[in-house]
Short mmCIF file of C-alpha atoms in Angstrom, two decimals:
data_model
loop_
_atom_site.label_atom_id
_atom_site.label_comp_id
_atom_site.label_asym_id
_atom_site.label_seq_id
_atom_site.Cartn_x
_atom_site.Cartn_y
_atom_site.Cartn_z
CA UNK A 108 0.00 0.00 0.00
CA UNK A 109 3.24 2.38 0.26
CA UNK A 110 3.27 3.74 -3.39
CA UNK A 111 -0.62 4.05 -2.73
CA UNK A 112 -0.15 5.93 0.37
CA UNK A 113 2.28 8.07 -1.14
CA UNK A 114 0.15 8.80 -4.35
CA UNK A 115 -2.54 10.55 -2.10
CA UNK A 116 0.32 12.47 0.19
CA UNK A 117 1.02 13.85 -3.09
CA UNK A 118 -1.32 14.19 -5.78
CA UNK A 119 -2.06 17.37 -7.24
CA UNK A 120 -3.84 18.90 -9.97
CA UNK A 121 -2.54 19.20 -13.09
CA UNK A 122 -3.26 22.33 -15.92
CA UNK A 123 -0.32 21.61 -18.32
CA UNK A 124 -1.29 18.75 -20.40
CA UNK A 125 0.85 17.22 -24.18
CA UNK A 126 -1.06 16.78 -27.30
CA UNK A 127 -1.50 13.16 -26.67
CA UNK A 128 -4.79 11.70 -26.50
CA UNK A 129 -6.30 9.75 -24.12
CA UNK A 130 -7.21 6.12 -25.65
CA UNK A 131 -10.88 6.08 -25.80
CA UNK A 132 -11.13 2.40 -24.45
CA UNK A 133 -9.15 3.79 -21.19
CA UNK A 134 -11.51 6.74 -21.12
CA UNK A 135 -14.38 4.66 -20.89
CA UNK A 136 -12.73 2.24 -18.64
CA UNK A 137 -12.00 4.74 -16.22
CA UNK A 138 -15.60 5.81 -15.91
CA UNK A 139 -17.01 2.41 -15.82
CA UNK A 140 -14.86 2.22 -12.94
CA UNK A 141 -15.56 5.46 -11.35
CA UNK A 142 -19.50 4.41 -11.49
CA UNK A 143 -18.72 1.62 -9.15
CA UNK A 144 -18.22 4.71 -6.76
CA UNK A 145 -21.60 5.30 -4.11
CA UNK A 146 -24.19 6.74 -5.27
CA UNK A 147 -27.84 8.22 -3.47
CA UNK A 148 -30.28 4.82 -3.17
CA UNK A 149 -28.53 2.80 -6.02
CA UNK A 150 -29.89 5.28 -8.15
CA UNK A 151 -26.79 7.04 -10.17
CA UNK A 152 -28.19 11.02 -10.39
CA UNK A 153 -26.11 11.88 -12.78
CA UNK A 154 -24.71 11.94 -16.61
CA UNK A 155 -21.33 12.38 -17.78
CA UNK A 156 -20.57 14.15 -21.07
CA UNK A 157 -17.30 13.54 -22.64
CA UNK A 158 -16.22 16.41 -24.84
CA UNK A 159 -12.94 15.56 -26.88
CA UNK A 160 -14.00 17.13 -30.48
CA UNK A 161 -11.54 20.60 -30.85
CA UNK A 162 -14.91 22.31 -32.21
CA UNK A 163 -16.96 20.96 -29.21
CA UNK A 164 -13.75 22.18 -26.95
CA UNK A 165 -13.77 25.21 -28.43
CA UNK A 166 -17.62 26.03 -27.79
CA UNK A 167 -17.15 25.56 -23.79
CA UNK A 168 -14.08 27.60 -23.69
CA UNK A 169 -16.01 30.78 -23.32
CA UNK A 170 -18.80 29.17 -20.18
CA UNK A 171 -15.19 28.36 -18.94
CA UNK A 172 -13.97 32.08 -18.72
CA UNK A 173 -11.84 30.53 -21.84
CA UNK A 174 -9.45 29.34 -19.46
CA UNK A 175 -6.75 27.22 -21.40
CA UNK A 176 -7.23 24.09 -19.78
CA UNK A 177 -10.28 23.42 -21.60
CA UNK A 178 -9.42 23.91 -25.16
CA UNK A 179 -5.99 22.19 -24.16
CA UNK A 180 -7.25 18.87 -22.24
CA UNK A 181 -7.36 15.83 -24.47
CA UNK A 182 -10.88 15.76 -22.56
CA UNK A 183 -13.18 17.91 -20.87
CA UNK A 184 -15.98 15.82 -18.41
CA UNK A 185 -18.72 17.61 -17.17
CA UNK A 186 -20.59 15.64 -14.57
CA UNK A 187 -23.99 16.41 -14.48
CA UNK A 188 -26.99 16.23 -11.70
CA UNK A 189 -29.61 14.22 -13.46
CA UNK A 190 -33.28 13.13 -12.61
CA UNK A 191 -34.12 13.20 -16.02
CA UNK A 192 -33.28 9.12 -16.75
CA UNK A 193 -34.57 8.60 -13.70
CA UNK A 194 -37.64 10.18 -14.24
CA UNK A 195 -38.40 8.85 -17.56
CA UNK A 196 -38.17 5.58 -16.06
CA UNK A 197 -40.74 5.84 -13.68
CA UNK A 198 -43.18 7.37 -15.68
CA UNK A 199 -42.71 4.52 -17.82
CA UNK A 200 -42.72 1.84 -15.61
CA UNK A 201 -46.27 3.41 -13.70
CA UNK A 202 -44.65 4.90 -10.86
CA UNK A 203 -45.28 8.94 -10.35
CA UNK A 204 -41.66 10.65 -9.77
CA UNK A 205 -41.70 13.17 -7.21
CA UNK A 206 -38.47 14.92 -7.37
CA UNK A 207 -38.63 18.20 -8.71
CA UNK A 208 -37.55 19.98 -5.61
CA UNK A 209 -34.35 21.35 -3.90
CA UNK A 210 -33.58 18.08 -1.84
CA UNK A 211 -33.86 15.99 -4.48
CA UNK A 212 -31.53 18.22 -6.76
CA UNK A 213 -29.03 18.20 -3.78
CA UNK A 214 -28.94 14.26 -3.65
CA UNK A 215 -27.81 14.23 -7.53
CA UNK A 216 -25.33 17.09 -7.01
CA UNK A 217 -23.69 15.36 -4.50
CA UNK A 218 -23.72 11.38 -6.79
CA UNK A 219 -22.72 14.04 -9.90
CA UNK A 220 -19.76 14.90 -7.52
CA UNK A 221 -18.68 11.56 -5.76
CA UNK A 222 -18.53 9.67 -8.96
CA UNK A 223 -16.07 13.03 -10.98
CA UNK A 224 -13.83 13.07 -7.40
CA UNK A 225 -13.58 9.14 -7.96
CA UNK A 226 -12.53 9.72 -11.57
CA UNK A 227 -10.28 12.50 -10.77
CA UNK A 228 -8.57 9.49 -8.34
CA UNK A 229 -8.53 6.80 -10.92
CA UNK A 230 -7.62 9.57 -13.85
CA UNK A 231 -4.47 10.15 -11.94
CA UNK A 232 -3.36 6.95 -10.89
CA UNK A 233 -3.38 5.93 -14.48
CA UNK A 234 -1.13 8.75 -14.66
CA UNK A 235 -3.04 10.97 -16.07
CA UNK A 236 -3.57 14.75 -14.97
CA UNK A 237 -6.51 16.34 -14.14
CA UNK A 238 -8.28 19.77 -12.64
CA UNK A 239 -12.04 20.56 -11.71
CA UNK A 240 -12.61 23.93 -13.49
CA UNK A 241 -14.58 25.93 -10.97
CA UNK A 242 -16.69 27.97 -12.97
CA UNK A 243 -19.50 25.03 -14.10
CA UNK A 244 -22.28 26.31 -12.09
CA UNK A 245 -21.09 29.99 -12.92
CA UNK A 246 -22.11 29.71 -16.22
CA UNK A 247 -24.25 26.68 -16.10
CA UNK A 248 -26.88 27.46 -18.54
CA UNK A 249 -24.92 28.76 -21.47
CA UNK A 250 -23.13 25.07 -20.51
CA UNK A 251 -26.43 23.58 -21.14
CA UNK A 252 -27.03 24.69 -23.97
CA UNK A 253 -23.75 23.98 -25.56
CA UNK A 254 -24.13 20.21 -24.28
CA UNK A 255 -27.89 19.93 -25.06
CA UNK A 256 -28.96 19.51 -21.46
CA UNK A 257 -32.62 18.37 -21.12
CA UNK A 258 -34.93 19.52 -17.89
CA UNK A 259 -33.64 18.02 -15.09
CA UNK A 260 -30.15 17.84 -16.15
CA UNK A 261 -27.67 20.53 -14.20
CA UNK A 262 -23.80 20.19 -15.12
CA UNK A 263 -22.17 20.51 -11.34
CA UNK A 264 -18.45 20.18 -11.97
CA UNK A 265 -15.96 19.71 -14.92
CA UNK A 266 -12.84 18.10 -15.40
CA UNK A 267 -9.99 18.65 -17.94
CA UNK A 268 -8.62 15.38 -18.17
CA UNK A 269 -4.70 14.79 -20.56
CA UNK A 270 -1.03 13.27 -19.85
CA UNK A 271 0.46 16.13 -18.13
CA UNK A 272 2.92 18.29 -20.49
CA UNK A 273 6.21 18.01 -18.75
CA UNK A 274 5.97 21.74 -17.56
CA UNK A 275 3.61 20.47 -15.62
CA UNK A 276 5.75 18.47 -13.37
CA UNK A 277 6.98 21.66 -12.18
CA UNK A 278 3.99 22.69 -10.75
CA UNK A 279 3.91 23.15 -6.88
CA UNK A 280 1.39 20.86 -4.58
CA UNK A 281 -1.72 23.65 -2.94
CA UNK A 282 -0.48 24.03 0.61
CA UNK A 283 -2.91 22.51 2.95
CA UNK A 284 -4.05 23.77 6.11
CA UNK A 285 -2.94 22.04 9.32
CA UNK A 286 -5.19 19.15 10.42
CA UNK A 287 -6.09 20.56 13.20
CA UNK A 288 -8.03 23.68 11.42
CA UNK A 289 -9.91 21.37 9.65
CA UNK A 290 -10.70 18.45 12.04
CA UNK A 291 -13.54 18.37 15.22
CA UNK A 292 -13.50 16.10 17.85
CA UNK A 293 -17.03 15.02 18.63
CA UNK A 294 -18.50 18.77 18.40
CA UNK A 295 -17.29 21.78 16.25
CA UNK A 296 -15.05 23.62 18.33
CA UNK A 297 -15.50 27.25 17.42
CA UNK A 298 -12.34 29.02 15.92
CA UNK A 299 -10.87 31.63 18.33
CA UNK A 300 -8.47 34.96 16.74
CA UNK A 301 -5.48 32.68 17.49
CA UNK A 302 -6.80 29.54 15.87
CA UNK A 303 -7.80 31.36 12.59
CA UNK A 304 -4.11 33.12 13.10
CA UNK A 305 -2.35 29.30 13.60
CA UNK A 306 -4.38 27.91 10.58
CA UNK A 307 -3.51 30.52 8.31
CA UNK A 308 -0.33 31.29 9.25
CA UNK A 309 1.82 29.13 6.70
CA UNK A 310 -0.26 29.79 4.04
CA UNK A 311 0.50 33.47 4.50
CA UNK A 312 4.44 33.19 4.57
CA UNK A 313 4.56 31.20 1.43
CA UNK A 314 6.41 33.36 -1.09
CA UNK A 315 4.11 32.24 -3.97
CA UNK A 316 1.16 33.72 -1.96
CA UNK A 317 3.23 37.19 -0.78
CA UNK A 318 3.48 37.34 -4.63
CA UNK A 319 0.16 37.08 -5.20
CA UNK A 320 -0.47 39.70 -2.25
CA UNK A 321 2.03 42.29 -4.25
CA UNK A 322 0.89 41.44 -7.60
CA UNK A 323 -2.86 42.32 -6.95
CA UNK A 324 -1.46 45.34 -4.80
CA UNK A 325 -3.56 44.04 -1.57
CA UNK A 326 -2.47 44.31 1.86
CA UNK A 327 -3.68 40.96 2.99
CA UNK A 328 -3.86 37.20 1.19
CA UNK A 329 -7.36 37.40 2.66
CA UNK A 330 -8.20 40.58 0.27
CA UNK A 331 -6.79 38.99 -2.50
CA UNK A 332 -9.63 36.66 -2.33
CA UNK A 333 -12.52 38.72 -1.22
CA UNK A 334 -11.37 41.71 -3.35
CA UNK A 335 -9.87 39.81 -6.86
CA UNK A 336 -11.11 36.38 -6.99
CA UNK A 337 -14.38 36.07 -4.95
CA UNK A 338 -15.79 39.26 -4.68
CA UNK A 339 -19.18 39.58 -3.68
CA UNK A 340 -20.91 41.30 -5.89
CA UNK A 341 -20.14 38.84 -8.62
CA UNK A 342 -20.81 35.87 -6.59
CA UNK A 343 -24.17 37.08 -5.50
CA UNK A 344 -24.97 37.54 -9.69
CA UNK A 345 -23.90 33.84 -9.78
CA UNK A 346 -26.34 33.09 -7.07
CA UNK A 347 -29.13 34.34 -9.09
CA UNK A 348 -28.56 33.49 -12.07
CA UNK A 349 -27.85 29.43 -11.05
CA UNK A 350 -30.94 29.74 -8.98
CA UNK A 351 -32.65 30.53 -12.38
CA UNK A 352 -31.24 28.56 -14.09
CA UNK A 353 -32.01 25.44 -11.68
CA UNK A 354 -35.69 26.17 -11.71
CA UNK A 355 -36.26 26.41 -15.07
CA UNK A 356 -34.39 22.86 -16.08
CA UNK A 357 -37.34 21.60 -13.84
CA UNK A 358 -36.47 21.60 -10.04
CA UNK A 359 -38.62 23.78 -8.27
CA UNK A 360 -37.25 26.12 -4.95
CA UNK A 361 -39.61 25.53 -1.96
CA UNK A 362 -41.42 28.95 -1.65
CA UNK B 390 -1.47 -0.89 -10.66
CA UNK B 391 -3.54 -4.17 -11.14
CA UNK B 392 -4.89 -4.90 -7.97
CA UNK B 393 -5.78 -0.76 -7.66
CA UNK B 394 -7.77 -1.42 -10.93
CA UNK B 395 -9.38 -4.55 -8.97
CA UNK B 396 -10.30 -2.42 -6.06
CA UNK B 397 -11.92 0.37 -8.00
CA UNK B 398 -13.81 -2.56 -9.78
CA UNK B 399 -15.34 -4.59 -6.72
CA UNK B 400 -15.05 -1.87 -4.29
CA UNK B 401 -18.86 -1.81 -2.56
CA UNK B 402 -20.49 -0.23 0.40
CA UNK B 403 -19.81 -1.77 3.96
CA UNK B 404 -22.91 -1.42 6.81
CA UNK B 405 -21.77 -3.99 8.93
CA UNK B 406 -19.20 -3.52 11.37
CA UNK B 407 -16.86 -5.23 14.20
CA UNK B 408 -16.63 -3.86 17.23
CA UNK B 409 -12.63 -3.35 16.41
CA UNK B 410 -11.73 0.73 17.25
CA UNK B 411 -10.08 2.94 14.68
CA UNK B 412 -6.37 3.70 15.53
CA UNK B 413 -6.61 7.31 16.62
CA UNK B 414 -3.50 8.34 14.16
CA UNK B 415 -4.93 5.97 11.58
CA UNK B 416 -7.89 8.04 11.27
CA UNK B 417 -5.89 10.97 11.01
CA UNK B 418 -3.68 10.15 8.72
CA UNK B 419 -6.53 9.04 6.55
CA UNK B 420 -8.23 12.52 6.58
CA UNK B 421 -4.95 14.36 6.28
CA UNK B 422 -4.53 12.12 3.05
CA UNK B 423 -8.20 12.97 1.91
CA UNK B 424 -7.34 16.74 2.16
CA UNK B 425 -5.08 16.60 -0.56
CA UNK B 426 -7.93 16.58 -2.59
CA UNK B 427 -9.21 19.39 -5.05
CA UNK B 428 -10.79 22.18 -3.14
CA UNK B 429 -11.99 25.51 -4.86
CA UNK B 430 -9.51 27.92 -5.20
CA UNK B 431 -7.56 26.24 -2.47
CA UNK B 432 -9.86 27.54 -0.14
CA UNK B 433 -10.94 23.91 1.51
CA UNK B 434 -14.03 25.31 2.47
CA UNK B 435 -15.10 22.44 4.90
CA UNK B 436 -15.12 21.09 7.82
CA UNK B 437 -15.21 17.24 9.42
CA UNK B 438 -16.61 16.45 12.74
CA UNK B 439 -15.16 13.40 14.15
CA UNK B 440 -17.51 11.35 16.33
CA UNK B 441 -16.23 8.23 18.23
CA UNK B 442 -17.95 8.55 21.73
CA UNK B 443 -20.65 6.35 22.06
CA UNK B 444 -22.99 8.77 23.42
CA UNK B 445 -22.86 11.16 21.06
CA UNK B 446 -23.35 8.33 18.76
CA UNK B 447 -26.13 7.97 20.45
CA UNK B 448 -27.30 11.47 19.97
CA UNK B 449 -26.35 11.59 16.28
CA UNK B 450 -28.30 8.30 15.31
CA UNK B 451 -32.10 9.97 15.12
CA UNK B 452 -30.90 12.43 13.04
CA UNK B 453 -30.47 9.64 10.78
CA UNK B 454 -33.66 7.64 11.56
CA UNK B 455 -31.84 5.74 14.07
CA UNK B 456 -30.19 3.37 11.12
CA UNK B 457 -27.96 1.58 12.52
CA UNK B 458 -24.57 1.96 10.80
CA UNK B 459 -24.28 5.49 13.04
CA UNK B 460 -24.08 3.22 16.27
CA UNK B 461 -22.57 0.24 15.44
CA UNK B 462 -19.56 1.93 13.51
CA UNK B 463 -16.42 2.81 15.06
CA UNK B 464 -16.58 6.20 13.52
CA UNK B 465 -19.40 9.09 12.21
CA UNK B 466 -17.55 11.53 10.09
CA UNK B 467 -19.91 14.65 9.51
CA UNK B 468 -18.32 16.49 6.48
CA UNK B 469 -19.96 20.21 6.19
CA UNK B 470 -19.63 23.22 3.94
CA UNK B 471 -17.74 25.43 6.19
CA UNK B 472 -17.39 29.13 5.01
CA UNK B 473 -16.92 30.05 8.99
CA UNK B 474 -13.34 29.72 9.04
CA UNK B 475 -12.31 31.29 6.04
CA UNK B 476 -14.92 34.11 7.36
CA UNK B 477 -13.12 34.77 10.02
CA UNK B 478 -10.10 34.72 8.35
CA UNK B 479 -10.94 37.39 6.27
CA UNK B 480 -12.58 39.98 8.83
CA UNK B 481 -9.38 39.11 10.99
CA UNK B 482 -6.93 40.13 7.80
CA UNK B 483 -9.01 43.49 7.40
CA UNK B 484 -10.75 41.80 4.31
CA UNK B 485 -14.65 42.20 3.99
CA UNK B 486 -16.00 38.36 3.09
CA UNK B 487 -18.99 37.91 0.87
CA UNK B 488 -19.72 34.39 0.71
CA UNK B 489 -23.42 34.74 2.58
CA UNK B 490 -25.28 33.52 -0.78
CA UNK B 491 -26.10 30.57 -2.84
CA UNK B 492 -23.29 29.88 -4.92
CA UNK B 493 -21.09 30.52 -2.37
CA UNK B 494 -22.59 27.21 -0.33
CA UNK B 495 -22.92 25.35 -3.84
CA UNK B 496 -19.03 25.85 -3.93
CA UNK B 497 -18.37 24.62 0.02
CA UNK B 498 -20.69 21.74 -0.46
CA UNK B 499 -18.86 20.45 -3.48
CA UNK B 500 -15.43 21.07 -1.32
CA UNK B 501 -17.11 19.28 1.61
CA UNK B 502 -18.39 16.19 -0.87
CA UNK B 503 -15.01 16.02 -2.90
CA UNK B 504 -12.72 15.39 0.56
CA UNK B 505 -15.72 13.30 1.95
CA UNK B 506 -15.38 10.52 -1.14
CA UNK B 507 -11.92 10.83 -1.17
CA UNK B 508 -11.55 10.23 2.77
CA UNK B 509 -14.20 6.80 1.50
CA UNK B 510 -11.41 5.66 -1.39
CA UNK B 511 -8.57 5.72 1.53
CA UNK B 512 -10.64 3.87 4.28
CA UNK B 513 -11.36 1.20 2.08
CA UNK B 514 -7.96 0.73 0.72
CA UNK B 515 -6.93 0.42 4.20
CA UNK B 516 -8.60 -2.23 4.95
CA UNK B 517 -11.66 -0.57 6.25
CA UNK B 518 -15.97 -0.40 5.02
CA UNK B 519 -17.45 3.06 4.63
CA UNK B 520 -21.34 4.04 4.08
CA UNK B 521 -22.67 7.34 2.96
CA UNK B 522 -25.48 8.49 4.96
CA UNK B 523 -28.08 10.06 2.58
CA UNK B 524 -29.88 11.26 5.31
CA UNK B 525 -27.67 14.23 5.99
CA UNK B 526 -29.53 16.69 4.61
CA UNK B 527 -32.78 15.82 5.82
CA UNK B 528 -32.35 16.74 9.43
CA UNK B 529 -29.36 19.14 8.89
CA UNK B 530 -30.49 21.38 11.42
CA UNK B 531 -31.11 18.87 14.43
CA UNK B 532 -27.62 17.46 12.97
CA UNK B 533 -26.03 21.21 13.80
CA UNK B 534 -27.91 21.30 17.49
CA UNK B 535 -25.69 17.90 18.32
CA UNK B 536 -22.67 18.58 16.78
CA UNK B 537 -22.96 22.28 17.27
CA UNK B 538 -22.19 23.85 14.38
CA UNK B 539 -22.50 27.79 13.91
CA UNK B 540 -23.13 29.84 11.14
CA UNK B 541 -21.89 29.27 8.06
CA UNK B 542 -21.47 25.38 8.93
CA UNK B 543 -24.06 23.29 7.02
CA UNK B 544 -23.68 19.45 7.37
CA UNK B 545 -23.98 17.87 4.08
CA UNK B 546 -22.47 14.33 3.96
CA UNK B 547 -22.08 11.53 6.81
CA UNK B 548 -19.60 8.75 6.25
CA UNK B 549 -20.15 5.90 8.74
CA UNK B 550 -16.31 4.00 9.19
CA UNK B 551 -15.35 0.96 10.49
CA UNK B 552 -13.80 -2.41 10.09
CA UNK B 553 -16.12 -4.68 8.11
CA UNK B 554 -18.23 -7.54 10.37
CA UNK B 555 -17.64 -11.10 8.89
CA UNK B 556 -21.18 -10.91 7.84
CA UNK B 557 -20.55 -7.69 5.50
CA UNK B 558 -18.31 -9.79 2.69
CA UNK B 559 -21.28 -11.59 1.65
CA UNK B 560 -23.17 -8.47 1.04
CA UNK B 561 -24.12 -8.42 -2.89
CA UNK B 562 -22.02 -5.72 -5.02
CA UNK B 563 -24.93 -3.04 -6.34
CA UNK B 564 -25.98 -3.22 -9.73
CA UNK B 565 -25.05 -0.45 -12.05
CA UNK B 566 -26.25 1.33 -15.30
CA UNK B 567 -24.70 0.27 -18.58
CA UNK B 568 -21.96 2.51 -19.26
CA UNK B 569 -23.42 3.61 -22.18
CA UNK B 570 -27.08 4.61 -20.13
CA UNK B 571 -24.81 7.67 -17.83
CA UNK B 572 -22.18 8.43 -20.57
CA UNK B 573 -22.88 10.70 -23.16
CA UNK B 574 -20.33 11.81 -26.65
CA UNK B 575 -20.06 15.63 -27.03
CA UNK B 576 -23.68 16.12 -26.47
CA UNK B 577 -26.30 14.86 -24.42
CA UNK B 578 -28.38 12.33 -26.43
CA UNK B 579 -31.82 12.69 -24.48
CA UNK B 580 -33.20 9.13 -23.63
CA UNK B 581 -36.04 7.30 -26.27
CA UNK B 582 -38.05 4.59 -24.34
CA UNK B 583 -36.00 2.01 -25.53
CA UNK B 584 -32.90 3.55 -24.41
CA UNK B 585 -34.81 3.39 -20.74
CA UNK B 586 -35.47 0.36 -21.14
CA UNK B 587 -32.57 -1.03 -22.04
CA UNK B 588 -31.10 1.02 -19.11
CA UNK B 589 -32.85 -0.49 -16.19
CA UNK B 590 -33.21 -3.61 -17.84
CA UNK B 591 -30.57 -5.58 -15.72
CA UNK B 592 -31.43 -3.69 -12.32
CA UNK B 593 -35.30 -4.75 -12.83
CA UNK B 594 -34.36 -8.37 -13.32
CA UNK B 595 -32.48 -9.05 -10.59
CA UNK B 596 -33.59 -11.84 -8.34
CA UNK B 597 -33.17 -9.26 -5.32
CA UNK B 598 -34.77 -6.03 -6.72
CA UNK B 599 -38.16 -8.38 -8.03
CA UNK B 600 -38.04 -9.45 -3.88
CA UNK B 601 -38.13 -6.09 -3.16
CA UNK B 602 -40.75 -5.07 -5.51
CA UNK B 603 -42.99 -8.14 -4.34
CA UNK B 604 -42.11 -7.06 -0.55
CA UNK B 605 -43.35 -4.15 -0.84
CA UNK B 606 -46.76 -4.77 -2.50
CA UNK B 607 -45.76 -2.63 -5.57
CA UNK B 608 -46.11 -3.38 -9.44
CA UNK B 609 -42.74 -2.00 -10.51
CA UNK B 610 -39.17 -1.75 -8.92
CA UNK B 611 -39.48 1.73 -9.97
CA UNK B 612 -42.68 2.64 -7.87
CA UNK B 613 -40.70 1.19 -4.84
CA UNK B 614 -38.54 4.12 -5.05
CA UNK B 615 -41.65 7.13 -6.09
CA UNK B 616 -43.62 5.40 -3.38
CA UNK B 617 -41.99 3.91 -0.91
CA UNK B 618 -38.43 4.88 -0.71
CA UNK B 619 -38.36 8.40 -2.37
CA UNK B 620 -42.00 9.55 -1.80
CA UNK B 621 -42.43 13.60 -3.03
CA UNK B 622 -44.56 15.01 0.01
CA UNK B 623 -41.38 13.59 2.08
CA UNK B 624 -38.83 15.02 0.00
CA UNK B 625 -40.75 18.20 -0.74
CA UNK B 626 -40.96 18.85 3.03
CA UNK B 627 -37.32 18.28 3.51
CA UNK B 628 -36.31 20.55 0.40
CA UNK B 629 -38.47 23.27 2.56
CA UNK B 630 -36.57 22.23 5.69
CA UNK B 631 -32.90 22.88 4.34
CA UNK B 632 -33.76 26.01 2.54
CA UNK B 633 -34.97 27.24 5.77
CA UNK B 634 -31.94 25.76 7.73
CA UNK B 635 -29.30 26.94 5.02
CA UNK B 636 -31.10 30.19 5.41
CA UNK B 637 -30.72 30.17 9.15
CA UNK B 638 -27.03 29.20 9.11
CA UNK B 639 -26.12 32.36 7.17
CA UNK B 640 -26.25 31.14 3.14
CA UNK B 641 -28.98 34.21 1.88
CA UNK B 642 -31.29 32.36 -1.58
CA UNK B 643 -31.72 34.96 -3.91
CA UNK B 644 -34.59 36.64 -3.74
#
């Protein structure tokens, strides 16, 4: 179990990929596998679409923020929540689905998400590289209607999926916090000013992330996120818009 | 990597447990592993509460309809979307936070799901048998009272850990889809009847899902889960349950 141990010490994600494509029978292998991962009831809420055409590449770029790894991946997965199988079985086996609602979407995002995470695992110990792009629920309905997505279909994450380019061995593994900061004994424990200080301290004195403080002219690492990357106005636009865009593929919000 | 391949293959859920403990630094080296994982932005915007004490056990199993994998197991691992931390972070690093809003808990629960399935592909390669809860976010809020979790800490997946009973290697491996019924080529190919049919084809004839279909006084497997397992009053009342809860921990729906 060493080398095992010692792949999840020190996996990381990978954004650098070489032209070489990934053999479709290991593709499909590798998802096969994944689906073997748990899933809500038995019942396997999602879909995955494969995207490996350049033109079909090039047409998610843009719900991507065009960020390189998607026009650059030998493939690009988006795992999607999905009732919409589901649903057209009962109706035709007699049986009246009931879940067009928030809890039921929940339960798929969450099998959509197990079964990409167990990719991402398998992806990589085949030695391939991989890296959730963040912005699928951003952008989720121009992603739906690049991929087609029927009602009750809601892409939740993407992967870029290739062999890693050999830049991308260069690449530094994300600094993690300390267990501790993440980790509660029987009850949450409540961070005090010196916890949050002791959690975040290393992260701070990283030189990559003083950089980053310098480079976006902040006074803080904290800023850097609030002010450039996460900032709330933009987040609460996102908020809106995937709230939309969730109730009209079909799942209602409670009122 | 052949008996990895085997593992991702056969690997199935594990419900029945020995009464052998966890190694304390076993457990923790196995979450420390699982944080490795992808996390948005790097932000690892989660949290995992650790319960081993019997009586809080105790307290945690009617939150989860008293099954009995939450008392019998040697551990309860409650993984929650945890924007608290990273809160306080920024109002301690003079950095104003805006994360109160939808997509803000979208992005936490996928963090909090991600290291959750990962934490489930290390147990079981160390020998140990995990089972997802699905019942997390049903009673999230009576979940927070026990484990006490403040604002901006919403429970959203419980991984029951322990090492398997004899009796749990003769459980049955569940029955998946057809690869070709959850993958889909560069678009999504929406589903004709046959295509349904030939998707749940396998599932409906096994010997074990007809029993469970005659058990339960039903015409169809599916109607077991619109009727019996899944009904839509039930899930509609707990979609209106954690929107009020989500609400309540701090996570504002759009209007």
């Amino acid at each position: 179990m060493n080398n095992i141990d010692e792949y999840f010490e020190h996996r990381q994600t990978v954004r650098q990929y070489s032209d070489k494509p990934i053999e479709p029978e290991l593709l499909n292998h590798m998802i096969e596998a994944a689906a073997n991962a748990p899933t809500t009831g038995g019942m396997q809420l999602y879909s995955v679409v494969v995207t490996t055409s350049p033109e079909m590449k090039r047409r998610l770029a843009p719900c991507h923020f065009n960020q390189p790894m998607v026009t650059d991946a030998a493939a690009v997965l988006t795992f999607c929540a999905d009732f919409n199988r589901f649903e057209k079985w009962c109706v035709q086996s007699g049986a009246k689905p009931g879940f067009r609602n928030f809890e039921s979407l929940v339960s798929a995002m969450l099998d959509a998400t197990i079964v990409a995470q167990q990719f991402n695992t398998i992806a990589e110990l085949n030695g391939l590289g991989c890296c959730y792009i963040g912005t699928t629920t951003y952008n989720a309905q121009q992603i739906a209607q690049v991929l087609e997505l029927p009602q009750m279909v809601v892409p939740v994450v993407t992967l870029t999926v290739g062999y890693p380019s050999p830049e991308a061995k260069d690449a530094i593994k994300a600094e993690r916090l300390p267990l501790s900061a993440i980790v509660h004994s029987e009850k949450y424990r409540d961070y005090t000013p010196a916890d949050i200080t002791a959690a975040y301290a290393e992260k701070e004195r990283l030189e990559v992330n003083r950089q980053f403080v310098k480079d976006n002219g902040k006074q803080s690492l904290a800023q850097v996120f609030t002010d450039v990357r996460y900032p709330q106005s933009t987040s609460d636009t996102y908020s809106r818009l995937l709230r939309d865009f969730i109730a009209a593929q079909g799942y209602a919000f409670p009122e």
